[in-house]
Amino acid sequence: MSLSTSAPKGRDKPAIIVGFLLLALAGVLWSDAVNLSRVAAYGIGPAVMPKMIAGGLVLLGLLSILSGLRQNGKAPEPADFGPVGILVIGFLLLTAIIGFGGGFIAGMAVLFAITAFAFGRRAPLVDLALGLVLSALIYLLFSKLLTLSLPQGPLERLFS
Amino acid sequence: MSITKRECVAGALACLWVLGSVGAASAQLELKILAPAAPGGGWDGTARAMQQVLTATGIGKGVQVTNVPGAGGSIGLAQFVNTAKGDPNQLMVNGFVMVGSLISNKSPVTLSMVTPIARLTAEAEVIVVPATSPIQSATDLVAAMKADIAKVTFAGGSAGGVDHILAGLLAGTVGLDGSKVNYVPFSGGGEALAALLSGRVSAGISGWGEFEGQVKAGKLRAIAVTSPERLPGNPTPTLREQGIALDLLNWRSVMAAPGISAEQKKTLSDAIDRMVKSKEWKDILAQRGWDDAYLPEPAFGEFLKNEQGRVEAVLKSVGLVK
Amino acid sequence: MESFYALISGFAVALTAANLLYASIGVLLGTAVGVLPGIGPAVTVALLLPITFKLDPSGSLIMFAGIYYGAMYGGSTTSILINTPGESASMATALQGNLMAKSGRAGPALATSAIGSFFAGLIATAGIAFLAPWMVKFAVQFGPEDYFALMVVAFVTVSATFGDSPLKGLISLFCGLALGLIGIDKLTGQSRLTFGLPELLDGVEVTTLAVGLFAIGEAMFVVSRRRSVEEIMPMTGSLWMSKADWKRSWKPWLRGTLFGFPIGALPAGGAEIPTFLSYSTEKRLSKHPEEWDTIGAIEGVAGPEAANNASVAGTLVPLLSLGLPTSATAAILLAGFQQFGLNPGPLLFAEKPDLVWGLIASLFIANAMLVVLNLPLVGIWVKLLKIPTPWLYAGILMFAAMGSIATKGSIAELLMLLVFGVLGFLMRRYDYPVAPMVVGLILGPMAESQFRRALQISIGDPLVLVQSPIAATLLGIAFLALVAPFIAGGLSRFKAQED
């Protein structure tokens, strides 16, 4: 991250970073492609397309770096990263609840309540209750009508 | 407003569902069936048919079907091995295709980790050629392959699937190099059929059901079926009749969890036995056009081992597995 | 004429009270599940298959047809209102539709999509009735090289989704192409870029990427600017289409239908390519180019929606006349036919005319029911946008996650959704367009497979790619579409100099 210190004003830092990321992505594609065993007896094998895409990425990466060095970046609008972080946490909690057997309804209700919190509501219990009702309705629709199997948890067992 | 309407529909359909599943008996098993595929596929269909029959006959109650799709069943199997261990109330549906996909995906879990119960259904594969093709029989097809194997293009389902394995086995059986077979995988049955109807490919491989309509309409010619005997009411000769010592069935089976006791295995085997012998099961087979291929333990375990060996060998010969 | 009489007798079958009931249950269910992302018509029909076995064949097939059409209507609703395309074919609708919704014109956007779908469905269903035998002959002739040429045409149109920086658009497109490589290679069965994770073997689901980038990414973007920007989505203007809206919609409906129906009838045509083609055509022909990046252009909703619905009807052409299932739903419908011992195919029209024509007639009826059902619903849907922002977005995130949980139920899928959400947020923040990435993911794998399949069948002879007249024509069109803007630009400059 030496870029942040060395880049003088008048450069588009994000474009330069994106350029390097594209070069790295191209590297990943290429190294995966060369490790494929060549099994196509006719026509072209599975490694050709990844190599072509990697080539395109290298070109675009270099262009992005060049354009980043040449021109001024438009400074992005000021942003609040806190609420974004809260959204991410809400999503991770949903994943964790489902992963550890908490079930669909509980996971969805937590996601609902945390998202509402991130958007500025300060009534977590009301939101949690609302989320529970909504996700229970969805659960019933999916599992009873469509017989789809949704992640089971303590709340779901009440319905079966 | 719309919600209440929707709920009415939901209610009506739920009633239909319940009506179809009345019946009760003693010693009911509370079973969970895992279908290692998305809703709508063949394994899912089998699991749901089992659910229907087990409930309707009263062999089981509250039978649940869970879908764990992904990677030709590898993901479902991994979950089954990890979470169902020692649970005598869990079953998993699987089939021939899983044998192949486990090998070619280098899956860390294998079918030897679960408890085999029984083979349930099977479908014969059929080899077809366009109606205008000079190829009249499997013998002609083999002769064409021997003349120039590259020029005989096969259309079929996904790489490493049952259609591909048949092409590889066919080449191997007649003494050709499996890795030279020009097998073109298509994503959907429709696309492969179109390639055949337009005469772009020399031959097509799929389950009989997929080609039936076109064969009957005279657009395609069925030159061989892969079952040991001819299919009932179907004049297509078998591969064996044409001097090719090869048969292959695309079978589906049911497995139980790893680490269950011999007694628990027997309970499950008996339940499946009663299910297979019920009228309801026979009705469903007739509806769906599935062929009964019931093979209980211990014969099924032997069969499975054989299939695993054969599939591994052919996947090596076509170059899918090193 | 013969078809015409057959169709009349088909209406006699479809218009019985019982069959009308099945059709209405079908469209209601279809709309309901179409609104839910991830639960497409294929899954719904598959799950309802055992239930319908208790009905009679024509009744249940009529119900399936209702579900099929209904799901398509429902899918566009979430795209427009909450930027959550339920399936890949609604992505193009989301682009302009959601811009319109945000600038207070959700009503006209929903209306043009409902009426456009009706219009396209009507023409395309008539197409099934009268053109099917002729079309199917053409469709079957399409080989891998022709599909590849069609993909090339579609790729040329991608630039319509680029926004103002071609470099950023291309970067987004190539990242999508790279994502498309993940998973088992269709032609050789080898795994690419899966890093030993079995969850990646099936590749990246298009809806996961689209929902992540569009819905979740946008929720993050909105919340990050909550303090600096005014609340969004005021409902302004009329709920219904104005005279000008009608005037701007009817040609895109017609053009969309012309893209959708024939391409949908191709065995590997699908619904995505016609929607992209329609989108870029409308953008190019638009008399209001300034609206496309600001308040949303109604042409960009009308065209793709018509194309989407027409392609759905198109897939029924090969299904009914050849028994070729060309989409997941068509495959399930085929299973539905077989459940009743019917084999769609060349003989079905001759053997079971009342059933086939009853089905075609009920498609007309389902279509009419849907527009009757959906136009009044527009008012209700639009009110949804008046839900307080925190609840609205909480609901959107729930919807977004639900699709992944319901179909896959895997943690890996949810994490992927989150990663794409963060990516979508960063791309929005730094002005990278998100749509090209989804286009790349859809078109890349299709183009690669068809290209390699063509070469495999020809045993490596590259000439096959241009020898077919269809492929040559399509490549010619692609070339023209690529150079036309430059020539037009040159001409106008030339004219300007002359003045």
mmCIF file with all atom_site columns, C-alpha atoms in Angstrom, chain B residues 2 5-6 9 13 16-17 20 39-40 48 52 67 69-72 75 105 150-151 153 159 182-187 190-191 193-194 197-198 200-201 209 212-214 216-217 219 287-288 320, chain C residues 25 28-29 32 43 46-47 50-51 53-54 140-146 184 186-189 198-199 201-202 267-268 322-325 332 338-339 343 346-347 377 407-408 450 453 456-457 459:
data_model
loop_
_atom_site.group_PDB
_atom_site.id
_atom_site.type_symbol
_atom_site.label_atom_id
_atom_site.label_alt_id
_atom_site.label_comp_id
_atom_site.label_asym_id
_atom_site.label_entity_id
_atom_site.label_seq_id
_atom_site.pdbx_PDB_ins_code
_atom_site.Cartn_x
_atom_site.Cartn_y
_atom_site.Cartn_z
_atom_site.occupancy
_atom_site.B_iso_or_equiv
_atom_site.pdbx_formal_charge
_atom_site.auth_seq_id
_atom_site.auth_comp_id
_atom_site.auth_asym_id
_atom_site.auth_atom_id
_atom_site.pdbx_PDB_model_num
ATOM 1  C CA . SER B 1 2   ? -53.810 -10.462 -3.187  1.00 0.00 ? 2   SER B CA 1
ATOM 2  C CA . LYS B 1 5   ? -56.301 -14.901 -2.593  1.00 0.00 ? 5   LYS B CA 1
ATOM 3  C CA . ARG B 1 6   ? -52.913 -16.507 -2.681  1.00 0.00 ? 6   ARG B CA 1
ATOM 4  C CA . VAL B 1 9   ? -54.927 -21.185 -3.462  1.00 0.00 ? 9   VAL B CA 1
ATOM 5  C CA . LEU B 1 13  ? -53.465 -27.111 -2.985  1.00 0.00 ? 13  LEU B CA 1
ATOM 6  C CA . LEU B 1 16  ? -55.069 -31.807 -2.463  1.00 0.00 ? 16  LEU B CA 1
ATOM 7  C CA . TRP B 1 17  ? -51.681 -32.765 -1.142  1.00 0.00 ? 17  TRP B CA 1
ATOM 8  C CA . GLY B 1 20  ? -53.238 -37.842 -1.549  1.00 0.00 ? 20  GLY B CA 1
ATOM 9  C CA . PRO B 1 39  ? -35.747 -29.798 -7.112  1.00 0.00 ? 39  PRO B CA 1
ATOM 10 C CA . GLY B 1 40  ? -37.011 -31.082 -10.434 1.00 0.00 ? 40  GLY B CA 1
ATOM 11 C CA . ARG B 1 48  ? -40.355 -37.319 -3.726  1.00 0.00 ? 48  ARG B CA 1
ATOM 12 C CA . GLN B 1 52  ? -45.309 -40.114 -1.478  1.00 0.00 ? 52  GLN B CA 1
ATOM 13 C CA . ASN B 1 67  ? -32.394 -30.964 -1.510  1.00 0.00 ? 67  ASN B CA 1
ATOM 14 C CA . PRO B 1 69  ? -27.649 -29.785 -5.018  1.00 0.00 ? 69  PRO B CA 1
ATOM 15 C CA . GLY B 1 70  ? -24.202 -29.378 -6.460  1.00 0.00 ? 70  GLY B CA 1
ATOM 16 C CA . ALA B 1 71  ? -21.346 -31.005 -8.333  1.00 0.00 ? 71  ALA B CA 1
ATOM 17 C CA . GLY B 1 72  ? -23.198 -34.079 -9.565  1.00 0.00 ? 72  GLY B CA 1
ATOM 18 C CA . ILE B 1 75  ? -21.913 -31.930 -2.166  1.00 0.00 ? 75  ILE B CA 1
ATOM 19 C CA . ASN B 1 105 ? -14.478 -34.367 -9.095  1.00 0.00 ? 105 ASN B CA 1
ATOM 20 C CA . ALA B 1 150 ? -12.470 -38.817 -35.243 1.00 0.00 ? 150 ALA B CA 1
ATOM 21 C CA . LYS B 1 151 ? -15.218 -38.556 -37.848 1.00 0.00 ? 151 LYS B CA 1
ATOM 22 C CA . THR B 1 153 ? -19.216 -37.657 -33.562 1.00 0.00 ? 153 THR B CA 1
ATOM 23 C CA . ALA B 1 159 ? -18.855 -34.784 -19.884 1.00 0.00 ? 159 ALA B CA 1
ATOM 24 C CA . ASN B 1 182 ? -15.182 -37.659 -30.511 1.00 0.00 ? 182 ASN B CA 1
ATOM 25 C CA . TYR B 1 183 ? -17.833 -37.143 -27.862 1.00 0.00 ? 183 TYR B CA 1
ATOM 26 C CA . VAL B 1 184 ? -19.580 -33.753 -27.919 1.00 0.00 ? 184 VAL B CA 1
ATOM 27 C CA . PRO B 1 185 ? -21.370 -32.912 -24.661 1.00 0.00 ? 185 PRO B CA 1
ATOM 28 C CA . PHE B 1 186 ? -24.521 -30.776 -24.924 1.00 0.00 ? 186 PHE B CA 1
ATOM 29 C CA . SER B 1 187 ? -26.101 -28.983 -22.005 1.00 0.00 ? 187 SER B CA 1
ATOM 30 C CA . GLY B 1 190 ? -33.060 -30.409 -26.733 1.00 0.00 ? 190 GLY B CA 1
ATOM 31 C CA . GLU B 1 191 ? -29.784 -29.155 -28.119 1.00 0.00 ? 191 GLU B CA 1
ATOM 32 C CA . LEU B 1 193 ? -31.581 -33.687 -30.406 1.00 0.00 ? 193 LEU B CA 1
ATOM 33 C CA . ALA B 1 194 ? -31.390 -30.685 -32.710 1.00 0.00 ? 194 ALA B CA 1
ATOM 34 C CA . LEU B 1 197 ? -32.002 -33.967 -36.481 1.00 0.00 ? 197 LEU B CA 1
ATOM 35 C CA . SER B 1 198 ? -29.907 -31.573 -38.542 1.00 0.00 ? 198 SER B CA 1
ATOM 36 C CA . ARG B 1 200 ? -24.494 -32.449 -37.695 1.00 0.00 ? 200 ARG B CA 1
ATOM 37 C CA . VAL B 1 201 ? -23.403 -35.361 -35.535 1.00 0.00 ? 201 VAL B CA 1
ATOM 38 C CA . GLY B 1 209 ? -37.310 -41.666 -23.041 1.00 0.00 ? 209 GLY B CA 1
ATOM 39 C CA . GLU B 1 212 ? -38.657 -42.073 -28.021 1.00 0.00 ? 212 GLU B CA 1
ATOM 40 C CA . GLY B 1 213 ? -40.845 -39.495 -29.772 1.00 0.00 ? 213 GLY B CA 1
ATOM 41 C CA . GLN B 1 214 ? -38.351 -38.875 -32.576 1.00 0.00 ? 214 GLN B CA 1
ATOM 42 C CA . LYS B 1 216 ? -41.431 -43.280 -33.360 1.00 0.00 ? 216 LYS B CA 1
ATOM 43 C CA . ALA B 1 217 ? -41.847 -40.374 -35.772 1.00 0.00 ? 217 ALA B CA 1
ATOM 44 C CA . LYS B 1 219 ? -36.729 -38.928 -37.680 1.00 0.00 ? 219 LYS B CA 1
ATOM 45 C CA . GLN B 1 287 ? -46.749 -43.026 -14.374 1.00 0.00 ? 287 GLN B CA 1
ATOM 46 C CA . ARG B 1 288 ? -43.197 -41.828 -14.672 1.00 0.00 ? 288 ARG B CA 1
ATOM 47 C CA . LEU B 1 320 ? -11.157 -37.570 -17.565 1.00 0.00 ? 320 LEU B CA 1
ATOM 48 C CA . ILE C 2 25  ? -54.655 -20.854 -10.260 1.00 0.00 ? 25  ILE C CA 1
ATOM 49 C CA . LEU C 2 28  ? -51.696 -16.591 -9.566  1.00 0.00 ? 28  LEU C CA 1
ATOM 50 C CA . LEU C 2 29  ? -49.146 -19.136 -8.426  1.00 0.00 ? 29  LEU C CA 1
ATOM 51 C CA . ALA C 2 32  ? -46.450 -15.287 -6.686  1.00 0.00 ? 32  ALA C CA 1
ATOM 52 C CA . VAL C 2 43  ? -38.815 -25.256 -9.754  1.00 0.00 ? 43  VAL C CA 1
ATOM 53 C CA . ALA C 2 46  ? -41.450 -29.444 -10.772 1.00 0.00 ? 46  ALA C CA 1
ATOM 54 C CA . LEU C 2 47  ? -42.738 -29.221 -7.238  1.00 0.00 ? 47  LEU C CA 1
ATOM 55 C CA . PRO C 2 50  ? -47.076 -34.640 -8.087  1.00 0.00 ? 50  PRO C CA 1
ATOM 56 C CA . ILE C 2 51  ? -50.105 -32.595 -7.042  1.00 0.00 ? 51  ILE C CA 1
ATOM 57 C CA . PHE C 2 53  ? -51.263 -35.794 -11.278 1.00 0.00 ? 53  PHE C CA 1
ATOM 58 C CA . LYS C 2 54  ? -54.656 -35.940 -9.687  1.00 0.00 ? 54  LYS C CA 1
ATOM 59 C CA . VAL C 2 140 ? -33.226 -27.237 -35.902 1.00 0.00 ? 140 VAL C CA 1
ATOM 60 C CA . GLN C 2 141 ? -30.807 -26.139 -38.590 1.00 0.00 ? 141 GLN C CA 1
ATOM 61 C CA . PHE C 2 142 ? -29.052 -23.874 -36.106 1.00 0.00 ? 142 PHE C CA 1
ATOM 62 C CA . GLY C 2 143 ? -25.729 -25.458 -35.245 1.00 0.00 ? 143 GLY C CA 1
ATOM 63 C CA . PRO C 2 144 ? -23.011 -24.559 -32.751 1.00 0.00 ? 144 PRO C CA 1
ATOM 64 C CA . GLU C 2 145 ? -21.250 -22.240 -35.212 1.00 0.00 ? 145 GLU C CA 1
ATOM 65 C CA . ASP C 2 146 ? -24.499 -20.351 -35.778 1.00 0.00 ? 146 ASP C CA 1
ATOM 66 C CA . ILE C 2 184 ? -16.562 -27.678 -14.439 1.00 0.00 ? 184 ILE C CA 1
ATOM 67 C CA . LYS C 2 186 ? -18.686 -28.291 -20.044 1.00 0.00 ? 186 LYS C CA 1
ATOM 68 C CA . LEU C 2 187 ? -16.746 -29.907 -22.844 1.00 0.00 ? 187 LEU C CA 1
ATOM 69 C CA . THR C 2 188 ? -14.065 -31.809 -21.001 1.00 0.00 ? 188 THR C CA 1
ATOM 70 C CA . GLY C 2 189 ? -15.421 -32.099 -17.470 1.00 0.00 ? 189 GLY C CA 1
ATOM 71 C CA . PRO C 2 198 ? -16.560 -28.426 -4.270  1.00 0.00 ? 198 PRO C CA 1
ATOM 72 C CA . GLU C 2 199 ? -19.066 -25.565 -3.904  1.00 0.00 ? 199 GLU C CA 1
ATOM 73 C CA . LEU C 2 201 ? -17.751 -26.860 -9.226  1.00 0.00 ? 201 LEU C CA 1
ATOM 74 C CA . ASP C 2 202 ? -21.127 -25.774 -10.565 1.00 0.00 ? 202 ASP C CA 1
ATOM 75 C CA . PRO C 2 267 ? -32.932 -24.978 -29.088 1.00 0.00 ? 267 PRO C CA 1
ATOM 76 C CA . ALA C 2 268 ? -30.105 -23.071 -27.397 1.00 0.00 ? 268 ALA C CA 1
ATOM 77 C CA . LEU C 2 322 ? -40.582 -31.686 -31.850 1.00 0.00 ? 322 LEU C CA 1
ATOM 78 C CA . GLY C 2 323 ? -40.595 -32.598 -28.192 1.00 0.00 ? 323 GLY C CA 1
ATOM 79 C CA . LEU C 2 324 ? -37.365 -30.644 -27.758 1.00 0.00 ? 324 LEU C CA 1
ATOM 80 C CA . PRO C 2 325 ? -37.148 -29.131 -24.288 1.00 0.00 ? 325 PRO C CA 1
ATOM 81 C CA . ILE C 2 332 ? -40.239 -30.013 -16.714 1.00 0.00 ? 332 ILE C CA 1
ATOM 82 C CA . GLN C 2 338 ? -44.835 -37.808 -20.114 1.00 0.00 ? 338 GLN C CA 1
ATOM 83 C CA . GLN C 2 339 ? -46.475 -38.250 -16.752 1.00 0.00 ? 339 GLN C CA 1
ATOM 84 C CA . ASN C 2 343 ? -45.016 -37.731 -25.996 1.00 0.00 ? 343 ASN C CA 1
ATOM 85 C CA . PRO C 2 346 ? -44.029 -34.659 -34.401 1.00 0.00 ? 346 PRO C CA 1
ATOM 86 C CA . LEU C 2 347 ? -46.972 -36.899 -33.634 1.00 0.00 ? 347 LEU C CA 1
ATOM 87 C CA . LEU C 2 377 ? -51.730 -4.725  -9.041  1.00 0.00 ? 377 LEU C CA 1
ATOM 88 C CA . THR C 2 407 ? -32.668 -23.200 -4.022  1.00 0.00 ? 407 THR C CA 1
ATOM 89 C CA . LYS C 2 408 ? -29.218 -24.034 -2.746  1.00 0.00 ? 408 LYS C CA 1
ATOM 90 C CA . GLN C 2 450 ? -20.605 -23.239 -28.767 1.00 0.00 ? 450 GLN C CA 1
ATOM 91 C CA . ARG C 2 453 ? -18.351 -27.521 -29.889 1.00 0.00 ? 453 ARG C CA 1
ATOM 92 C CA . GLN C 2 456 ? -14.922 -30.287 -32.165 1.00 0.00 ? 456 GLN C CA 1
ATOM 93 C CA . ILE C 2 457 ? -17.573 -31.398 -34.640 1.00 0.00 ? 457 ILE C CA 1
ATOM 94 C CA . ILE C 2 459 ? -12.417 -31.791 -36.058 1.00 0.00 ? 459 ILE C CA 1
#
